[in-house]
Amino acid sequence: MWNSRKVGILGGGQLGRMLVESCNRLNIQANVLDAENSPAKLISFHDGHVTGSFKEREAVRQLAKSCDVMTAEIEHVDTYALEEVASEVQVEPSWQAIRTIQNKFNQKEHLRQYGIPMADHRELIKNTPEELAEVGEQLGYPMMLKSKTMAYDGRGNFRVNSKEDIPEALEALKDRPLYAEKWAYFKMELAVMVIKTKDEVLSYPTVETVQEDSICKLVYAPARNVSDKINEEAQALARKAVAAFEGKGAFGVEMFLLEDNSLMLCEIASRIHNSGHYTIEGCGLSQFDSHIRAIMDLPIPAKSLEIRQPSIMLNIIGGSAPDTHLKAAEAALSIPNAAIHLYSKGAAKPGRKMGHITVTAATMHEAETIIQPLIDVVDNIRA
Ligand code: ATP
Ligand code: MG
Ligand code: MG
């Protein structure tokens, strides 16, 4: 292989696994730090993996010794460990970017300096009912109370509808660092995958995301009923936001499209992202391919980020029984142009992402028709 440098990946869940799929096709060795038999390790047979957690300093040090470029499938990693090893191994994106982004409040304070539009927000210091009531006076109701850290799939968010909800909200997010956001009355949620290379900031087209119980359920690529102008504006906003951070690789940018067609940033993830899974079948290069190329300084032809065919991605989320998610995969076997991705996570827990299905078709309407029976199956699993 022309490039024998090794990649180290913090985290071996589904995102790490799909990164390994991209590495494998380029003969790049990916060393994964996570528990034994994690999804990424199951498709990568060599003795370079590290057993442990991306939150353990010693394990991060060990991974650093075994690779040339280190990256992460998750932002909730020990960035102090990353800072320590950054002198001996390349860390992408930078530990500074990951540290700022992993704290949603700090992320927003940082982005504010770059003029990125966001929902008005207030930091909580004491987390008392009196303090939150004062914030409620300022932001109005409803407002979203959010944990600054360790947030994912809406676990860390609480909608505060009125002053009466304050005790319940503070109880639900007890012992977590908090801030509150003004309610965003969006008509649609949009997302853009941004790829930061050594000298460019590239973007994939704008997609539409549909969340159910704060978990991403569906992604429509490109976003439906969105003008070219808004599609371009969303990409420009996403690139501008990502340009505010140091380092290379993929970043997922979530946005709100408001009633007046203006855009607001929801949050950034310093990694490959669920909203970009459609790129595996929908584009010339997937977000995983592009991430690996970006951190290894390999060429990324801009044309390869265009959508080749309209695509819809449906997440398969754990249901009431440990194997209900397999019903969706089984149903997809008979659907034309349905690519099935199961993550080898073993038994499902309710709400856990177990796999996804992407349907591509000549038109978005056709893709919608083809995927509808699968959406029905998924809805029945969750019910
Ligand atoms: P993720 O899994 O994407 O990391 P998360 O737990 O970090 O999710 P957010 O992305 O902040 O949480 O919010 C989850 C969802 O909650 C959003 O996609 C949106 O539907 C809703 N939401 C978040 N903030 C607001 C807001 N200020 N106003 C209205 N709805 C909001
Ligand atoms: Mg998040
Ligand atoms: Mg989010």
Coordinates of C-alpha atoms and ligand atoms in Angstrom, one line a residue:
M1 CA 0.0 0.0 0.0
W2 CA 1.2 3.5 -0.8
N3 CA 0.4 4.7 2.7
S4 CA 1.4 2.6 5.6
R5 CA 0.5 5.0 8.4
K6 CA -1.8 3.5 11.0
V7 CA -5.0 5.1 12.2
G8 CA -6.1 4.9 15.9
I9 CA -9.8 5.2 16.6
L10 CA -11.2 6.1 20.0
G11 CA -14.4 4.1 20.2
G12 CA -15.5 1.0 18.5
G13 CA -19.3 1.4 18.1
Q14 CA -21.1 1.6 14.8
L15 CA -19.4 4.8 13.7
G16 CA -16.0 3.3 14.4
R17 CA -17.0 0.1 12.6
M18 CA -18.0 2.1 9.5
L19 CA -14.7 3.9 9.6
V20 CA -12.9 0.5 9.7
E21 CA -14.9 -0.5 6.7
S22 CA -13.4 2.5 4.8
C23 CA -9.9 1.8 6.2
N24 CA -10.1 -1.9 5.1
R25 CA -10.8 -1.0 1.5
L26 CA -7.6 1.1 1.4
N27 CA -5.4 -1.4 3.2
I28 CA -5.1 1.0 6.1
Q29 CA -4.7 -0.6 9.5
A30 CA -7.2 0.8 12.0
N31 CA -6.4 0.2 15.7
V32 CA -9.5 0.5 17.8
L33 CA -9.7 1.4 21.5
D34 CA -12.8 0.0 23.1
A35 CA -14.0 -3.1 24.9
E36 CA -13.2 -6.5 23.4
N37 CA -15.6 -7.6 20.7
S38 CA -16.9 -4.1 20.1
P39 CA -18.6 -3.7 16.7
A40 CA -15.6 -2.1 15.0
K41 CA -13.1 -4.8 16.2
L42 CA -15.4 -7.6 15.0
I43 CA -14.6 -6.7 11.3
S44 CA -10.9 -6.0 11.9
F45 CA -8.5 -8.9 12.5
H46 CA -5.1 -7.9 13.7
D47 CA -3.3 -7.5 17.0
G48 CA -3.1 -3.7 17.1
H49 CA -6.4 -3.1 19.0
V50 CA -6.4 -1.8 22.6
T51 CA -8.8 -3.1 25.2
G52 CA -10.2 -0.3 27.5
S53 CA -12.1 2.9 27.4
F54 CA -11.6 6.2 25.6
K55 CA -12.1 7.8 28.9
E56 CA -9.0 6.1 30.5
R57 CA -5.8 8.0 30.2
E58 CA -3.6 4.9 30.2
A59 CA -5.6 3.3 27.4
V60 CA -5.4 6.4 25.3
R61 CA -1.6 6.5 25.8
Q62 CA -1.4 2.9 24.7
L63 CA -3.4 3.6 21.5
A64 CA -1.2 6.6 20.8
K65 CA 1.9 4.3 20.8
S66 CA 0.3 2.0 18.3
C67 CA -0.7 4.5 15.6
D68 CA 0.3 7.5 13.6
V69 CA -3.0 9.4 13.3
M70 CA -5.5 9.3 16.1
T71 CA -9.2 10.1 15.7
A72 CA -12.5 9.6 17.6
E73 CA -15.9 8.2 16.7
I74 CA -17.4 10.1 19.8
E75 CA -16.8 13.5 21.4
H76 CA -17.1 12.3 25.0
V77 CA -13.4 11.2 25.2
D78 CA -10.7 12.2 27.7
T79 CA -9.3 15.3 25.9
Y80 CA -6.6 15.7 28.6
A81 CA -5.2 12.4 27.6
L82 CA -5.4 13.6 24.0
E83 CA -3.6 16.8 24.8
E84 CA -0.8 14.7 26.5
V85 CA -0.3 12.4 23.5
A86 CA -0.6 15.2 20.8
S87 CA 3.2 15.8 20.9
E88 CA 3.9 12.2 19.9
V89 CA 1.0 11.4 17.5
Q90 CA -1.2 13.4 15.2
V91 CA -4.7 14.0 16.7
E92 CA -7.6 14.8 14.3
P93 CA -9.5 16.8 14.8
S94 CA -7.5 18.7 17.4
W95 CA -8.0 18.0 21.1
Q96 CA -9.0 21.7 21.5
A97 CA -11.8 21.3 19.0
I98 CA -13.1 18.1 20.7
R99 CA -12.8 19.7 24.2
T100 CA -14.8 22.8 23.1
I101 CA -17.4 20.8 21.2
Q102 CA -18.0 18.2 23.9
N103 CA -19.4 20.9 26.2
K104 CA -22.4 22.2 24.3
F105 CA -22.4 25.5 26.2
N106 CA -18.7 26.2 25.5
Q107 CA -19.3 25.1 21.9
K108 CA -22.0 27.8 21.6
E109 CA -19.9 30.5 23.4
H110 CA -17.1 29.8 20.9
L111 CA -19.3 29.9 17.9
R112 CA -20.9 33.1 19.0
Q113 CA -17.6 34.9 18.3
Y114 CA -17.9 33.8 14.7
G115 CA -21.4 35.2 14.2
I116 CA -23.1 31.8 13.9
P117 CA -26.9 32.2 14.5
M118 CA -28.1 30.1 17.5
A119 CA -31.0 30.0 19.9
D120 CA -30.6 32.5 22.7
H121 CA -29.3 30.7 25.8
R122 CA -28.2 31.2 29.4
E123 CA -25.8 29.4 31.6
L124 CA -26.9 28.0 35.0
I125 CA -24.4 28.3 37.8
K126 CA -26.3 27.2 40.9
N127 CA -29.0 25.0 39.3
T128 CA -31.6 26.2 41.8
P129 CA -35.3 26.6 41.0
E130 CA -34.9 30.4 41.6
E131 CA -32.1 30.7 39.1
L132 CA -34.0 28.7 36.5
A133 CA -37.2 30.7 37.1
E134 CA -35.2 33.9 36.4
V135 CA -33.8 32.3 33.2
G136 CA -37.4 31.4 32.3
E137 CA -38.4 35.0 32.6
Q138 CA -35.6 36.0 30.2
L139 CA -36.0 33.2 27.6
G140 CA -39.8 32.7 27.9
Y141 CA -41.6 29.3 27.8
P142 CA -41.3 26.7 26.5
M143 CA -37.5 26.6 26.8
M144 CA -35.1 23.6 26.6
L145 CA -33.0 22.8 29.6
K146 CA -29.9 21.1 28.5
S147 CA -26.9 19.3 30.0
K148 CA -23.7 20.9 28.8
T149 CA -21.9 17.6 28.7
M150 CA -22.4 13.9 27.9
A151 CA -25.5 14.6 25.9
Y152 CA -26.7 12.3 23.1
D153 CA -30.0 11.2 21.6
G154 CA -31.8 13.9 23.6
R155 CA -30.6 12.3 26.9
G156 CA -29.6 15.5 28.6
N157 CA -32.5 17.6 27.3
F158 CA -35.7 18.5 29.2
R159 CA -38.5 20.7 27.7
V160 CA -39.7 23.2 30.3
N161 CA -43.2 24.2 29.4
S162 CA -43.9 26.6 32.2
K163 CA -42.7 27.6 35.7
E164 CA -44.5 24.6 37.1
D165 CA -42.1 22.2 35.3
I166 CA -39.0 23.6 37.0
P167 CA -38.7 21.1 39.9
E168 CA -39.2 18.1 37.6
A169 CA -36.7 19.5 35.1
L170 CA -34.0 20.0 37.7
E171 CA -34.7 16.6 39.1
A172 CA -34.4 15.0 35.7
L173 CA -31.0 16.6 35.0
K174 CA -29.8 16.4 38.6
D175 CA -26.0 16.7 39.1
R176 CA -25.3 17.7 35.6
P177 CA -23.8 21.1 34.4
L178 CA -26.7 22.9 32.8
Y179 CA -27.7 25.7 30.5
A180 CA -31.1 26.7 29.0
E181 CA -32.1 27.5 25.4
K182 CA -34.9 29.6 24.0
W183 CA -37.4 27.4 22.2
A184 CA -36.7 27.2 18.4
Y185 CA -39.9 27.1 16.4
F186 CA -38.5 25.2 13.5
K187 CA -40.4 23.9 10.5
M188 CA -37.7 21.4 9.6
E189 CA -34.4 20.1 11.0
L190 CA -31.5 20.1 8.5
A191 CA -28.0 18.7 8.7
V192 CA -24.8 19.0 6.7
M193 CA -21.7 16.8 6.8
V194 CA -18.6 19.0 6.6
I195 CA -15.2 17.7 5.7
K196 CA -12.2 19.7 6.9
T197 CA -9.0 18.9 5.0
K198 CA -5.5 20.3 5.4
D199 CA -6.4 23.3 3.2
E200 CA -10.1 23.2 2.5
V201 CA -13.6 23.0 4.1
L202 CA -15.9 20.9 2.0
S203 CA -19.5 20.0 2.5
Y204 CA -22.0 17.4 1.4
P205 CA -25.5 18.5 0.4
T206 CA -28.1 19.6 2.9
V207 CA -30.3 16.8 4.3
E208 CA -33.5 16.7 6.3
T209 CA -33.5 14.9 9.6
V210 CA -36.6 13.6 11.4
Q211 CA -36.2 13.0 15.2
E212 CA -38.6 10.9 17.2
D213 CA -38.3 11.1 21.0
S214 CA -35.2 13.2 20.3
I215 CA -33.5 10.2 18.4
C216 CA -32.8 10.5 14.7
K217 CA -35.3 8.3 12.9
L218 CA -35.1 9.3 9.2
V219 CA -32.8 11.2 7.0
Y220 CA -33.9 12.5 3.5
A221 CA -31.0 13.3 1.2
P222 CA -31.4 15.9 -0.3
A223 CA -33.8 17.7 2.0
R224 CA -37.3 17.6 0.6
N225 CA -39.0 20.8 -0.5
V226 CA -36.0 23.0 0.3
S227 CA -34.9 25.5 -2.3
D228 CA -31.4 25.4 -3.8
K229 CA -30.9 28.7 -2.1
I230 CA -31.6 27.3 1.4
N231 CA -29.6 24.2 0.5
E232 CA -26.6 26.4 -0.3
E233 CA -27.1 28.6 2.7
A234 CA -27.2 25.7 5.1
Q235 CA -24.0 24.3 3.6
A236 CA -22.3 27.7 3.9
L237 CA -23.4 28.1 7.5
A238 CA -22.2 24.6 8.3
R239 CA -18.8 25.2 6.7
K240 CA -18.4 28.6 8.5
A241 CA -19.2 27.0 11.9
V242 CA -16.7 24.1 11.3
A243 CA -14.0 26.5 10.1
A244 CA -14.1 27.9 13.6
F245 CA -12.3 24.7 14.9
E246 CA -8.8 23.4 14.4
G247 CA -8.1 20.0 12.9
K248 CA -9.1 17.7 10.1
G249 CA -11.9 15.3 9.5
A250 CA -15.7 15.0 9.3
F251 CA -18.0 17.2 11.4
G252 CA -21.8 16.8 11.6
V253 CA -23.7 20.1 11.8
E254 CA -27.3 20.1 12.9
M255 CA -29.5 23.1 12.1
F256 CA -33.1 24.4 12.5
L257 CA -34.9 25.9 9.5
L258 CA -37.3 28.4 11.0
E259 CA -40.7 29.6 9.7
D260 CA -39.2 32.6 8.0
N261 CA -36.7 30.4 6.2
S262 CA -33.8 31.6 8.3
L263 CA -31.3 29.1 9.7
M264 CA -30.0 28.5 13.2
L265 CA -27.4 26.1 14.4
C266 CA -28.6 23.4 16.7
E267 CA -25.2 21.8 17.5
I268 CA -22.0 20.4 16.0
A269 CA -20.5 17.0 16.4
S270 CA -16.7 16.7 15.9
R271 CA -17.0 13.4 14.1
I272 CA -18.8 11.3 11.5
H273 CA -22.5 11.5 12.2
N274 CA -25.8 9.6 11.9
S275 CA -27.2 12.2 9.4
G276 CA -24.4 11.2 7.0
H277 CA -24.9 7.5 6.8
Y278 CA -26.8 7.9 3.5
T279 CA -23.5 8.9 1.9
I280 CA -22.4 5.2 1.9
E281 CA -24.8 4.5 -0.9
G282 CA -25.8 8.0 -2.0
C283 CA -22.5 9.6 -2.8
G284 CA -19.2 8.7 -4.5
L285 CA -17.3 8.9 -1.3
S286 CA -19.0 8.1 2.0
Q287 CA -18.5 10.4 5.1
F288 CA -16.3 7.6 6.5
D289 CA -14.2 7.5 3.3
S290 CA -13.8 11.3 3.4
H291 CA -13.0 11.3 7.1
I292 CA -10.1 8.9 6.6
R293 CA -8.9 10.6 3.5
A294 CA -9.0 14.0 5.3
I295 CA -7.0 12.9 8.3
M296 CA -4.5 11.1 6.1
D297 CA -4.1 14.0 3.7
L298 CA -5.3 12.0 0.7
P299 CA -7.2 13.7 -2.2
I300 CA -11.0 14.2 -2.0
P301 CA -12.5 15.1 -5.3
A302 CA -15.3 17.6 -4.6
K303 CA -17.5 15.8 -7.1
S304 CA -17.5 12.7 -5.0
L305 CA -19.5 14.5 -2.3
E306 CA -22.4 15.1 -4.6
I307 CA -25.6 13.0 -4.2
R308 CA -25.8 10.4 -7.0
Q309 CA -29.4 9.3 -6.3
P310 CA -32.0 10.5 -3.8
S311 CA -31.6 8.5 -0.6
I312 CA -33.6 7.9 2.5
M313 CA -31.9 6.5 5.7
L314 CA -34.0 4.8 8.3
N315 CA -32.5 4.0 11.7
I316 CA -33.2 0.5 13.3
I317 CA -33.6 1.2 17.0
G318 CA -33.9 -1.4 19.7
G319 CA -37.5 -2.2 20.6
S320 CA -39.5 -4.1 23.3
A321 CA -37.7 -7.4 22.8
P322 CA -33.9 -8.1 22.3
D323 CA -34.4 -9.2 18.7
T324 CA -37.3 -7.1 17.4
H325 CA -34.8 -4.9 15.4
L326 CA -34.1 -8.0 13.2
K327 CA -37.6 -7.9 11.9
A328 CA -36.8 -4.6 10.1
A329 CA -33.7 -6.0 8.6
E330 CA -35.5 -9.1 7.4
A331 CA -38.3 -7.1 5.8
A332 CA -35.6 -5.0 4.1
L333 CA -34.2 -8.1 2.4
S334 CA -37.1 -8.0 -0.1
I335 CA -37.1 -4.3 -0.8
P336 CA -35.3 -3.1 -4.0
N337 CA -32.2 -1.0 -3.5
A338 CA -32.4 -1.2 0.3
A339 CA -28.9 -1.5 1.8
I340 CA -28.9 -3.1 5.2
H341 CA -26.4 -2.2 7.8
L342 CA -26.5 -4.2 11.1
Y343 CA -24.0 -3.2 13.8
S344 CA -23.3 -6.5 15.5
K345 CA -24.2 -5.1 18.9
G346 CA -25.8 -8.3 20.1
A347 CA -29.0 -8.0 22.2
A348 CA -30.9 -4.7 21.7
K349 CA -32.0 -2.4 24.4
P350 CA -35.0 0.0 23.9
G351 CA -33.7 3.1 22.2
R352 CA -30.3 1.7 21.2
K353 CA -29.2 2.2 17.6
M354 CA -28.9 -1.4 16.2
G355 CA -28.5 -0.7 12.5
H356 CA -29.8 1.3 9.6
I357 CA -31.3 0.9 6.1
T358 CA -30.7 3.2 3.2
V359 CA -33.0 3.1 0.2
T360 CA -31.9 4.9 -3.0
A361 CA -34.1 5.5 -6.1
A362 CA -34.3 7.6 -9.2
T363 CA -36.6 10.1 -7.5
M364 CA -37.3 11.0 -3.9
H365 CA -40.9 10.2 -4.5
E366 CA -40.0 6.6 -5.5
A367 CA -37.6 6.2 -2.6
E368 CA -40.5 7.3 -0.2
T369 CA -42.8 4.8 -1.7
I370 CA -40.3 2.0 -1.5
I371 CA -39.3 2.7 2.1
Q372 CA -42.8 3.1 3.5
P373 CA -43.4 -0.6 4.4
L374 CA -40.1 -0.5 6.4
I375 CA -41.1 2.6 8.3
D376 CA -44.3 0.7 9.2
V377 CA -42.3 -2.2 10.5
V378 CA -40.1 0.1 12.5
D379 CA -43.1 1.9 14.0
N380 CA -44.6 -1.4 15.0
I381 CA -41.3 -2.5 16.7
R382 CA -41.2 0.6 18.8
A383 CA -44.9 0.5 19.7
Ligands
ATP1 P1 -27.7 14.2 19.4 O1 -28.1 12.8 19.5 O2 -28.0 14.8 18.1 O3 -26.3 14.5 19.9 P2 -28.5 15.8 21.7 O4 -28.8 14.9 22.9 O5 -27.1 16.4 21.8 O6 -28.7 15.0 20.4 P3 -29.8 18.2 20.7 O7 -29.3 17.9 19.4 O8 -29.4 19.4 21.4 O9 -29.6 16.9 21.7 O10 -31.4 18.1 20.7 C1 -32.1 17.0 20.3 C2 -33.4 17.4 19.6 O11 -34.2 18.2 20.5 C3 -33.1 18.3 18.4 O12 -32.8 17.6 17.2 C4 -34.5 19.1 18.3 O13 -35.5 18.2 17.7 C5 -34.8 19.3 19.8 N1 -34.3 20.6 20.3 C6 -33.1 20.8 20.7 N2 -32.9 22.1 21.1 C7 -34.1 22.7 20.8 C8 -34.6 24.1 21.0 N3 -33.8 25.1 21.5 N4 -35.9 24.3 20.6 C9 -36.7 23.3 20.1 N5 -36.3 22.1 20.0 C10 -35.0 21.8 20.3
MG2 MG -25.5 16.1 20.5
MG3 MG -28.4 16.8 18.2

